[in-house]
């Protein structure tokens, strides 16, 4: 991408810069066209950049959403792990219970076997002797009849008790076996549960892997968008830099043009001075009378300056209010019907003849009078009668009265500035010091 930007920059340099710099006689208007094209390009890149930024923000929101989902699944997996662990503990406990029951069963079984063995031995002995020989010794050991009776019943009880104990023990064993079966069932259930949880975990893991992969994809896309954004930013600054170079060139050309105008005015003034060597120099012209013949060109007066148009003097050089609050009026106004000719107030060179903000169609002329540069300005023209670069003589028609720009009716707004044109407020003097109406 960086490489690409360099290529773009190089392309710009060759397509835009080289012809500009090499063509020495390029006009300001051509430069302005070029600058306009560059500025259009700037605004186009700026729009693209905005769109890219919006895309990045949207992608970022998606990434955050996706990351949240991944983390949610991670939590679920953790929970499942905990559950699995719990089930495993229960399984271990159950297995331990089963083992314990198994031991009880074994103990009972051993006791039953032992008693069965004793009973079998006794039965064998009785078979051999045909009676309860096992107990004969007990019975023979009696020392009286009542003792004998006691011993007989005791022997019977012992025999019965042995049998009963065996039965009870068998019942106990059955119960323990049943218990063990129940516990085994429980174990099977727990193992099923564990399997379920492990399946759940596996499916969560699968989901998580998928989402992680999607997230990685998004992050890659985002990185690409960011690279593209950076590229556009670089491209923008390249174009902006070229544009500002062209702007500097325009300014240089304008300065050159103004200098040329000044020199021409100087030459014209020198020529005039040598031609009218005997005439007394008077900067205040006598002018024609105020009874204006509407629509006609004012008669050129004998002085350096003359009034720019026939008409009614409607506003002087001072503060005034035309409805937008008090403001300073940097010139004078001469009203007349639209189309009344406007003339150059003195010899000079036209350096502006185009619309400008509140001035509407305005002509500006550079004068050089006795080594001093002046600028005269004629605003609100309905149309132009001259063009930039033209040398004009005092009294030569340069345009026509109108009401373009900020104007309430057809009139010429006329300014005189000491020095070159800077802005309305700089160098403005009362024109009535130079002309009479
Ligand atoms: Zn005015």
GROMACS .gro file of C-alpha atoms and ligand atoms in nm:
model
  438
    1UNK     CA    1   0.000   0.000   0.000
    2UNK     CA    2   0.281   0.236   0.092
    3UNK     CA    3   0.447   0.148  -0.235
    4UNK     CA    4   0.122   0.220  -0.415
    5UNK     CA    5   0.097   0.561  -0.248
    6UNK     CA    6   0.444   0.647  -0.362
    7UNK     CA    7   0.342   0.553  -0.712
    8UNK     CA    8   0.033   0.775  -0.685
    9UNK     CA    9   0.245   1.059  -0.551
   10UNK     CA   10   0.491   1.015  -0.834
   11UNK     CA   11   0.206   1.007  -1.085
   12UNK     CA   12   0.065   1.326  -0.937
   13UNK     CA   13   0.402   1.490  -0.950
   14UNK     CA   14   0.443   1.409  -1.317
   15UNK     CA   15   0.087   1.482  -1.431
   16UNK     CA   16   0.028   1.791  -1.223
   17UNK     CA   17   0.351   1.942  -1.110
   18UNK     CA   18   0.585   1.910  -1.402
   19UNK     CA   19   0.372   2.090  -1.665
   20UNK     CA   20   0.291   2.364  -1.411
   21UNK     CA   21   0.651   2.424  -1.321
   22UNK     CA   22   0.791   2.395  -1.671
   23UNK     CA   23   0.538   2.612  -1.855
   24UNK     CA   24   0.660   2.958  -1.769
   25UNK     CA   25   0.392   3.146  -1.958
   26UNK     CA   26   0.102   2.969  -1.796
   27UNK     CA   27  -0.179   3.206  -1.713
   28UNK     CA   28  -0.327   3.255  -1.370
   29UNK     CA   29  -0.661   3.132  -1.498
   30UNK     CA   30  -0.501   2.806  -1.615
   31UNK     CA   31  -0.338   2.770  -1.275
   32UNK     CA   32  -0.670   2.838  -1.109
   33UNK     CA   33  -0.833   2.571  -1.325
   34UNK     CA   34  -0.561   2.332  -1.218
   35UNK     CA   35  -0.606   2.428  -0.855
   36UNK     CA   36  -0.982   2.378  -0.885
   37UNK     CA   37  -0.923   2.031  -1.027
   38UNK     CA   38  -0.689   1.954  -0.738
   39UNK     CA   39  -0.937   2.086  -0.485
   40UNK     CA   40  -1.209   1.874  -0.642
   41UNK     CA   41  -0.979   1.577  -0.613
   42UNK     CA   42  -0.915   1.669  -0.250
   43UNK     CA   43  -1.285   1.680  -0.172
   44UNK     CA   44  -1.338   1.351  -0.357
   45UNK     CA   45  -1.064   1.183  -0.153
   46UNK     CA   46  -1.204   1.344   0.158
   47UNK     CA   47  -1.544   1.190   0.083
   48UNK     CA   48  -1.386   0.851   0.018
   49UNK     CA   49  -1.197   0.886   0.342
   50UNK     CA   50  -1.519   0.967   0.528
   51UNK     CA   51  -1.689   0.664   0.375
   52UNK     CA   52  -1.389   0.449   0.469
   53UNK     CA   53  -1.396   0.577   0.825
   54UNK     CA   54  -1.766   0.497   0.851
   55UNK     CA   55  -1.698   0.148   0.719
   56UNK     CA   56  -1.418   0.103   0.974
   57UNK     CA   57  -1.643   0.218   1.258
   58UNK     CA   58  -1.914  -0.025   1.145
   59UNK     CA   59  -1.663  -0.310   1.118
   60UNK     CA   60  -1.529  -0.220   1.462
   61UNK     CA   61  -1.879  -0.248   1.609
   62UNK     CA   62  -1.914  -0.591   1.446
   63UNK     CA   63  -1.578  -0.701   1.583
   64UNK     CA   64  -1.677  -0.593   1.932
   65UNK     CA   65  -2.008  -0.775   1.904
   66UNK     CA   66  -1.835  -1.087   1.778
   67UNK     CA   67  -1.568  -1.072   2.050
   68UNK     CA   68  -1.846  -1.047   2.309
   69UNK     CA   69  -2.008  -1.358   2.163
   70UNK     CA   70  -1.679  -1.545   2.179
   71UNK     CA   71  -1.632  -1.443   2.539
   72UNK     CA   72  -1.991  -1.547   2.621
   73UNK     CA   73  -1.919  -1.893   2.481
   74UNK     CA   74  -1.592  -1.902   2.675
   75UNK     CA   75  -1.793  -1.840   2.993
   76UNK     CA   76  -2.037  -2.117   2.895
   77UNK     CA   77  -1.748  -2.355   2.837
   78UNK     CA   78  -1.607  -2.264   3.176
   79UNK     CA   79  -1.946  -2.327   3.335
   80UNK     CA   80  -1.970  -2.663   3.158
   81UNK     CA   81  -1.621  -2.751   3.276
   82UNK     CA   82  -1.727  -2.672   3.633
   83UNK     CA   83  -2.036  -2.890   3.592
   84UNK     CA   84  -1.825  -3.172   3.453
   85UNK     CA   85  -1.594  -3.140   3.748
   86UNK     CA   86  -1.893  -3.153   3.985
   87UNK     CA   87  -2.030  -3.464   3.814
   88UNK     CA   88  -1.687  -3.624   3.827
   89UNK     CA   89  -1.675  -3.563   4.201
   90UNK     CA   90  -2.019  -3.719   4.238
   91UNK     CA   91  -1.912  -4.016   4.028
   92UNK     CA   92  -1.609  -4.066   4.250
   93UNK     CA   93  -1.834  -4.046   4.557
   94UNK     CA   94  -2.079  -4.294   4.403
   95UNK     CA   95  -1.799  -4.531   4.310
   96UNK     CA   96  -1.674  -4.509   4.666
   97UNK     CA   97  -2.027  -4.589   4.792
   98UNK     CA   98  -2.048  -4.885   4.555
   99UNK     CA   99  -1.715  -5.009   4.683
  100UNK     CA  100  -1.831  -4.970   5.044
  101UNK     CA  101  -2.152  -5.158   4.971
  102UNK     CA  102  -1.950  -5.420   4.789
  103UNK     CA  103  -1.739  -5.465   5.104
  104UNK     CA  104  -2.053  -5.494   5.321
  105UNK     CA  105  -2.190  -5.751   5.080
  106UNK     CA  106  -1.866  -5.941   5.097
  107UNK     CA  107  -1.861  -5.927   5.478
  108UNK     CA  108  -2.221  -6.047   5.495
  109UNK     CA  109  -2.148  -6.317   5.239
  110UNK     CA  110  -1.852  -6.432   5.447
  111UNK     CA  111  -2.062  -6.446   5.764
  112UNK     CA  112  -2.341  -6.632   5.585
  113UNK     CA  113  -2.088  -6.877   5.445
  114UNK     CA  114  -1.933  -6.928   5.787
  115UNK     CA  115  -2.269  -6.986   5.956
  116UNK     CA  116  -2.382  -7.210   5.673
  117UNK     CA  117  -2.064  -7.405   5.722
  118UNK     CA  118  -2.129  -7.444   6.096
  119UNK     CA  119  -2.491  -7.544   6.029
  120UNK     CA  120  -2.382  -7.795   5.766
  121UNK     CA  121  -2.127  -7.942   6.005
  122UNK     CA  122  -2.394  -7.977   6.274
  123UNK     CA  123  -2.636  -8.133   6.027
  124UNK     CA  124  -2.366  -8.379   5.923
  125UNK     CA  125  -2.293  -8.460   6.284
  126UNK     CA  126  -2.664  -8.516   6.354
  127UNK     CA  127  -2.695  -8.739   6.051
  128UNK     CA  128  -2.397  -8.941   6.167
  129UNK     CA  129  -2.528  -8.982   6.520
  130UNK     CA  130  -2.899  -8.968   6.442
  131UNK     CA  131  -2.963  -8.693   6.685
  132UNK     CA  132  -2.861  -8.358   6.798
  133UNK     CA  133  -2.524  -8.486   6.904
  134UNK     CA  134  -2.372  -8.149   6.882
  135UNK     CA  135  -2.578  -8.049   7.173
  136UNK     CA  136  -2.565  -8.380   7.368
  137UNK     CA  137  -2.261  -8.269   7.559
  138UNK     CA  138  -2.441  -7.953   7.654
  139UNK     CA  139  -2.739  -8.153   7.767
  140UNK     CA  140  -2.529  -8.412   7.946
  141UNK     CA  141  -2.355  -8.140   8.134
  142UNK     CA  142  -2.677  -8.064   8.325
  143UNK     CA  143  -2.674  -8.137   8.693
  144UNK     CA  144  -3.046  -8.139   8.757
  145UNK     CA  145  -3.363  -8.195   8.568
  146UNK     CA  146  -3.462  -7.831   8.570
  147UNK     CA  147  -3.112  -7.749   8.454
  148UNK     CA  148  -3.155  -8.011   8.182
  149UNK     CA  149  -3.487  -7.851   8.068
  150UNK     CA  150  -3.322  -7.512   8.061
  151UNK     CA  151  -3.039  -7.650   7.858
  152UNK     CA  152  -3.271  -7.821   7.607
  153UNK     CA  153  -3.458  -7.502   7.541
  154UNK     CA  154  -3.134  -7.313   7.519
  155UNK     CA  155  -3.001  -7.559   7.262
  156UNK     CA  156  -3.323  -7.522   7.061
  157UNK     CA  157  -3.296  -7.152   7.078
  158UNK     CA  158  -2.937  -7.165   6.961
  159UNK     CA  159  -3.031  -7.381   6.662
  160UNK     CA  160  -3.327  -7.161   6.577
  161UNK     CA  161  -3.122  -6.853   6.629
  162UNK     CA  162  -2.850  -6.979   6.393
  163UNK     CA  163  -3.107  -7.042   6.122
  164UNK     CA  164  -3.280  -6.711   6.184
  165UNK     CA  165  -2.949  -6.526   6.174
  166UNK     CA  166  -2.866  -6.689   5.841
  167UNK     CA  167  -3.207  -6.584   5.705
  168UNK     CA  168  -3.163  -6.230   5.838
  169UNK     CA  169  -2.816  -6.210   5.701
  170UNK     CA  170  -2.941  -6.330   5.362
  171UNK     CA  171  -3.212  -6.062   5.374
  172UNK     CA  172  -2.951  -5.804   5.471
  173UNK     CA  173  -2.734  -5.913   5.184
  174UNK     CA  174  -3.026  -5.885   4.941
  175UNK     CA  175  -3.099  -5.538   5.073
  176UNK     CA  176  -2.737  -5.435   5.038
  177UNK     CA  177  -2.728  -5.578   4.685
  178UNK     CA  178  -3.042  -5.382   4.599
  179UNK     CA  179  -2.882  -5.072   4.744
  180UNK     CA  180  -2.573  -5.140   4.541
  181UNK     CA  181  -2.782  -5.178   4.227
  182UNK     CA  182  -2.949  -4.846   4.299
  183UNK     CA  183  -2.612  -4.681   4.347
  184UNK     CA  184  -2.489  -4.843   4.026
  185UNK     CA  185  -2.793  -4.697   3.850
  186UNK     CA  186  -2.706  -4.361   3.996
  187UNK     CA  187  -2.352  -4.401   3.868
  188UNK     CA  188  -2.484  -4.482   3.522
  189UNK     CA  189  -2.701  -4.169   3.534
  190UNK     CA  190  -2.406  -3.960   3.645
  191UNK     CA  191  -2.194  -4.100   3.370
  192UNK     CA  192  -2.469  -4.021   3.121
  193UNK     CA  193  -2.481  -3.666   3.259
  194UNK     CA  194  -2.105  -3.638   3.227
  195UNK     CA  195  -2.125  -3.759   2.868
  196UNK     CA  196  -2.399  -3.503   2.798
  197UNK     CA  197  -2.187  -3.225   2.945
  198UNK     CA  198  -1.886  -3.335   2.748
  199UNK     CA  199  -2.094  -3.334   2.430
  200UNK     CA  200  -2.219  -2.986   2.520
  201UNK     CA  201  -1.865  -2.869   2.579
  202UNK     CA  202  -1.753  -3.014   2.247
  203UNK     CA  203  -2.036  -2.837   2.065
  204UNK     CA  204  -1.957  -2.510   2.247
  205UNK     CA  205  -1.594  -2.548   2.155
  206UNK     CA  206  -1.693  -2.600   1.794
  207UNK     CA  207  -1.912  -2.286   1.805
  208UNK     CA  208  -1.632  -2.095   1.968
  209UNK     CA  209  -1.379  -2.206   1.709
  210UNK     CA  210  -1.615  -2.097   1.432
  211UNK     CA  211  -1.672  -1.758   1.594
  212UNK     CA  212  -1.304  -1.713   1.662
  213UNK     CA  213  -1.230  -1.784   1.300
  214UNK     CA  214  -1.495  -1.530   1.195
  215UNK     CA  215  -1.347  -1.278   1.435
  216UNK     CA  216  -0.999  -1.330   1.295
  217UNK     CA  217  -1.143  -1.281   0.948
  218UNK     CA  218  -1.307  -0.955   1.059
  219UNK     CA  219  -0.989  -0.833   1.219
  220UNK     CA  220  -0.798  -0.904   0.900
  221UNK     CA  221  -1.061  -0.712   0.702
  222UNK     CA  222  -1.037  -0.425   0.950
  223UNK     CA  223  -0.660  -0.416   0.917
  224UNK     CA  224  -0.705  -0.397   0.539
  225UNK     CA  225  -0.958  -0.111   0.573
  226UNK     CA  226  -0.721   0.074   0.804
  227UNK     CA  227  -0.441   0.033   0.553
  228UNK     CA  228  -0.670   0.168   0.281
  229UNK     CA  229  -0.763   0.460   0.506
  230UNK     CA  230  -0.395   0.535   0.564
  231UNK     CA  231  -0.342   0.520   0.189
  232UNK     CA  232  -0.623   0.769   0.128
  233UNK     CA  233  -0.483   0.998   0.396
  234UNK     CA  234  -0.143   0.988   0.229
  235UNK     CA  235  -0.302   1.046  -0.110
  236UNK     CA  236  -0.495   1.339   0.034
  237UNK     CA  237  -0.188   1.504   0.180
  238UNK     CA  238  -0.004   1.455  -0.150
  239UNK     CA  239  -0.283   1.627  -0.343
  240UNK     CA  240  -0.312   1.897  -0.076
  241UNK     CA  241   0.060   1.960  -0.100
  242UNK     CA  242   0.045   1.989  -0.480
  243UNK     CA  243  -0.260   2.214  -0.448
  244UNK     CA  244  -0.081   2.446  -0.208
  245UNK     CA  245   0.219   2.458  -0.444
  246UNK     CA  246  -0.014   2.559  -0.728
  247UNK     CA  247  -0.172   2.819  -0.496
  248UNK     CA  248   0.175   2.965  -0.427
  249UNK     CA  249   0.240   2.973  -0.798
  250UNK     CA  250  -0.090   3.157  -0.855
  251UNK     CA  251   0.010   3.412  -0.593
  252UNK     CA  252   0.353   3.451  -0.753
  253UNK     CA  253   0.191   3.500  -1.094
  254UNK     CA  254  -0.048   3.756  -0.947
  255UNK     CA  255   0.240   3.944  -0.789
  256UNK     CA  256   0.420   3.933  -1.121
  257UNK     CA  257   0.110   4.065  -1.299
  258UNK     CA  258   0.068   4.345  -1.045
  259UNK     CA  259   0.433   4.441  -1.085
  260UNK     CA  260   0.391   4.445  -1.462
  261UNK     CA  261   0.079   4.660  -1.424
  262UNK     CA  262   0.264   4.895  -1.195
  263UNK     CA  263   0.551   4.932  -1.443
  264UNK     CA  264   0.313   4.993  -1.731
  265UNK     CA  265   0.128   5.255  -1.530
  266UNK     CA  266   0.460   5.414  -1.441
  267UNK     CA  267   0.564   5.424  -1.805
  268UNK     CA  268   0.227   5.569  -1.905
  269UNK     CA  269   0.251   5.833  -1.634
  270UNK     CA  270   0.607   5.923  -1.739
  271UNK     CA  271   0.498   5.955  -2.100
  272UNK     CA  272   0.205   6.172  -2.001
  273UNK     CA  273   0.423   6.385  -1.774
  274UNK     CA  274   0.669   6.454  -2.056
  275UNK     CA  275   0.383   6.528  -2.298
  276UNK     CA  276   0.212   6.771  -2.061
  277UNK     CA  277   0.528   6.925  -1.920
  278UNK     CA  278   0.386   7.275  -1.922
  279UNK     CA  279   0.053   7.182  -1.758
  280UNK     CA  280   0.036   7.255  -1.387
  281UNK     CA  281  -0.003   6.927  -1.204
  282UNK     CA  282  -0.321   6.936  -1.003
  283UNK     CA  283  -0.440   6.622  -0.838
  284UNK     CA  284  -0.786   6.765  -0.773
  285UNK     CA  285  -0.967   6.775  -1.104
  286UNK     CA  286  -1.228   7.038  -1.177
  287UNK     CA  287  -1.472   6.781  -1.314
  288UNK     CA  288  -1.799   6.851  -1.482
  289UNK     CA  289  -2.104   7.005  -1.321
  290UNK     CA  290  -2.338   6.806  -1.101
  291UNK     CA  291  -2.623   6.848  -1.343
  292UNK     CA  292  -2.552   6.505  -1.488
  293UNK     CA  293  -2.665   6.411  -1.832
  294UNK     CA  294  -2.788   6.061  -1.750
  295UNK     CA  295  -2.644   5.778  -1.955
  296UNK     CA  296  -2.355   5.976  -2.095
  297UNK     CA  297  -1.982   5.950  -2.036
  298UNK     CA  298  -1.849   6.219  -1.801
  299UNK     CA  299  -1.631   6.480  -1.963
  300UNK     CA  300  -1.265   6.413  -1.892
  301UNK     CA  301  -1.128   6.680  -1.664
  302UNK     CA  302  -0.783   6.829  -1.697
  303UNK     CA  303  -0.637   6.681  -1.373
  304UNK     CA  304  -0.491   6.341  -1.302
  305UNK     CA  305  -0.823   6.212  -1.170
  306UNK     CA  306  -1.183   6.247  -1.281
  307UNK     CA  307  -1.517   6.120  -1.153
  308UNK     CA  308  -1.598   5.767  -1.272
  309UNK     CA  309  -1.958   5.827  -1.385
  310UNK     CA  310  -2.231   6.081  -1.436
  311UNK     CA  311  -2.504   6.067  -1.175
  312UNK     CA  312  -2.636   6.154  -0.836
  313UNK     CA  313  -2.397   6.154  -0.540
  314UNK     CA  314  -2.590   5.940  -0.293
  315UNK     CA  315  -2.339   5.835  -0.029
  316UNK     CA  316  -2.003   5.964   0.092
  317UNK     CA  317  -1.692   5.818   0.250
  318UNK     CA  318  -1.809   5.769   0.611
  319UNK     CA  319  -1.999   5.553   0.849
  320UNK     CA  320  -2.353   5.481   0.726
  321UNK     CA  321  -2.642   5.245   0.783
  322UNK     CA  322  -2.830   5.075   0.501
  323UNK     CA  323  -3.028   4.849   0.733
  324UNK     CA  324  -2.765   4.602   0.854
  325UNK     CA  325  -2.644   4.828   1.135
  326UNK     CA  326  -2.382   5.099   1.131
  327UNK     CA  327  -2.082   5.020   0.910
  328UNK     CA  328  -1.797   5.207   0.750
  329UNK     CA  329  -1.834   5.315   0.390
  330UNK     CA  330  -1.496   5.301   0.224
  331UNK     CA  331  -1.599   5.478  -0.093
  332UNK     CA  332  -1.857   5.702  -0.251
  333UNK     CA  333  -2.174   5.610  -0.440
  334UNK     CA  334  -2.292   5.766  -0.764
  335UNK     CA  335  -2.638   5.654  -0.868
  336UNK     CA  336  -2.764   5.648  -1.224
  337UNK     CA  337  -2.976   5.425  -1.443
  338UNK     CA  338  -2.845   5.082  -1.529
  339UNK     CA  339  -2.614   5.079  -1.829
  340UNK     CA  340  -2.470   5.426  -1.767
  341UNK     CA  341  -2.099   5.405  -1.865
  342UNK     CA  342  -1.831   5.394  -1.595
  343UNK     CA  343  -1.488   5.530  -1.689
  344UNK     CA  344  -1.137   5.489  -1.554
  345UNK     CA  345  -1.077   5.767  -1.298
  346UNK     CA  346  -0.711   5.791  -1.403
  347UNK     CA  347  -0.460   5.625  -1.637
  348UNK     CA  348  -0.369   5.277  -1.523
  349UNK     CA  349  -0.376   4.902  -1.577
  350UNK     CA  350  -0.679   4.682  -1.508
  351UNK     CA  351  -0.584   4.402  -1.272
  352UNK     CA  352  -0.927   4.276  -1.182
  353UNK     CA  353  -1.254   4.253  -1.376
  354UNK     CA  354  -1.468   3.983  -1.215
  355UNK     CA  355  -1.731   3.937  -0.946
  356UNK     CA  356  -1.606   3.967  -0.587
  357UNK     CA  357  -1.832   3.904  -0.289
  358UNK     CA  358  -2.052   4.205  -0.192
  359UNK     CA  359  -1.889   4.419  -0.464
  360UNK     CA  360  -2.064   4.223  -0.737
  361UNK     CA  361  -1.897   4.282  -1.074
  362UNK     CA  362  -1.597   4.493  -0.986
  363UNK     CA  363  -1.309   4.645  -1.182
  364UNK     CA  364  -0.986   4.737  -1.008
  365UNK     CA  365  -0.717   4.951  -1.167
  366UNK     CA  366  -0.359   5.008  -1.058
  367UNK     CA  367  -0.227   5.362  -1.109
  368UNK     CA  368   0.116   5.503  -1.073
  369UNK     CA  369   0.106   5.875  -1.017
  370UNK     CA  370   0.426   6.063  -0.943
  371UNK     CA  371   0.589   5.748  -0.808
  372UNK     CA  372   0.293   5.660  -0.586
  373UNK     CA  373   0.083   5.351  -0.649
  374UNK     CA  374  -0.294   5.392  -0.622
  375UNK     CA  375  -0.579   5.149  -0.668
  376UNK     CA  376  -0.921   5.256  -0.788
  377UNK     CA  377  -1.226   5.033  -0.757
  378UNK     CA  378  -1.562   5.039  -0.937
  379UNK     CA  379  -1.832   4.807  -0.797
  380UNK     CA  380  -2.185   4.673  -0.870
  381UNK     CA  381  -2.137   4.689  -1.252
  382UNK     CA  382  -2.411   4.543  -1.470
  383UNK     CA  383  -2.138   4.439  -1.716
  384UNK     CA  384  -1.769   4.487  -1.782
  385UNK     CA  385  -1.622   4.713  -2.048
  386UNK     CA  386  -1.260   4.608  -2.006
  387UNK     CA  387  -1.051   4.307  -1.909
  388UNK     CA  388  -0.757   4.216  -1.687
  389UNK     CA  389  -0.417   4.339  -1.810
  390UNK     CA  390  -0.555   4.622  -2.025
  391UNK     CA  391  -0.392   4.961  -2.005
  392UNK     CA  392  -0.663   5.222  -1.977
  393UNK     CA  393  -0.665   5.598  -2.016
  394UNK     CA  394  -0.847   5.838  -1.788
  395UNK     CA  395  -1.208   5.864  -1.911
  396UNK     CA  396  -1.198   5.533  -2.101
  397UNK     CA  397  -1.513   5.323  -2.052
  398UNK     CA  398  -1.440   5.022  -1.831
  399UNK     CA  399  -1.795   4.907  -1.746
  400UNK     CA  400  -2.158   5.000  -1.691
  401UNK     CA  401  -2.364   5.092  -1.386
  402UNK     CA  402  -2.563   4.807  -1.235
  403UNK     CA  403  -2.677   4.667  -0.906
  404UNK     CA  404  -2.480   4.342  -0.873
  405UNK     CA  405  -2.347   4.230  -0.533
  406UNK     CA  406  -2.473   4.399  -0.218
  407UNK     CA  407  -2.660   4.692  -0.366
  408UNK     CA  408  -3.003   4.847  -0.321
  409UNK     CA  409  -3.026   5.004  -0.666
  410UNK     CA  410  -2.816   5.083  -0.973
  411UNK     CA  411  -2.510   5.287  -0.875
  412UNK     CA  412  -2.132   5.276  -0.892
  413UNK     CA  413  -1.949   5.234  -0.566
  414UNK     CA  414  -1.609   5.397  -0.612
  415UNK     CA  415  -1.302   5.357  -0.393
  416UNK     CA  416  -0.949   5.494  -0.406
  417UNK     CA  417  -0.672   5.323  -0.209
  418UNK     CA  418  -0.318   5.442  -0.151
  419UNK     CA  419  -0.091   5.155  -0.254
  420UNK     CA  420  -0.172   4.818  -0.406
  421UNK     CA  421  -0.500   4.643  -0.334
  422UNK     CA  422  -0.496   4.453  -0.006
  423UNK     CA  423  -0.857   4.467   0.112
  424UNK     CA  424  -1.140   4.715   0.147
  425UNK     CA  425  -1.023   4.869   0.473
  426UNK     CA  426  -0.653   4.893   0.390
  427UNK     CA  427  -0.537   5.217   0.232
  428UNK     CA  428  -0.887   5.345   0.155
  429UNK     CA  429  -0.904   5.724   0.130
  430UNK     CA  430  -1.191   5.964   0.064
  431UNK     CA  431  -1.214   5.978  -0.318
  432UNK     CA  432  -1.339   6.337  -0.291
  433UNK     CA  433  -0.979   6.435  -0.207
  434UNK     CA  434  -0.900   6.342  -0.569
  435UNK     CA  435  -1.211   6.394  -0.774
  436UNK     CA  436  -1.490   6.646  -0.778
  437UNK     CA  437  -1.848   6.570  -0.868
  438LIG    ZN1  438  -2.093   5.243  -0.188
   0.00000   0.00000   0.00000
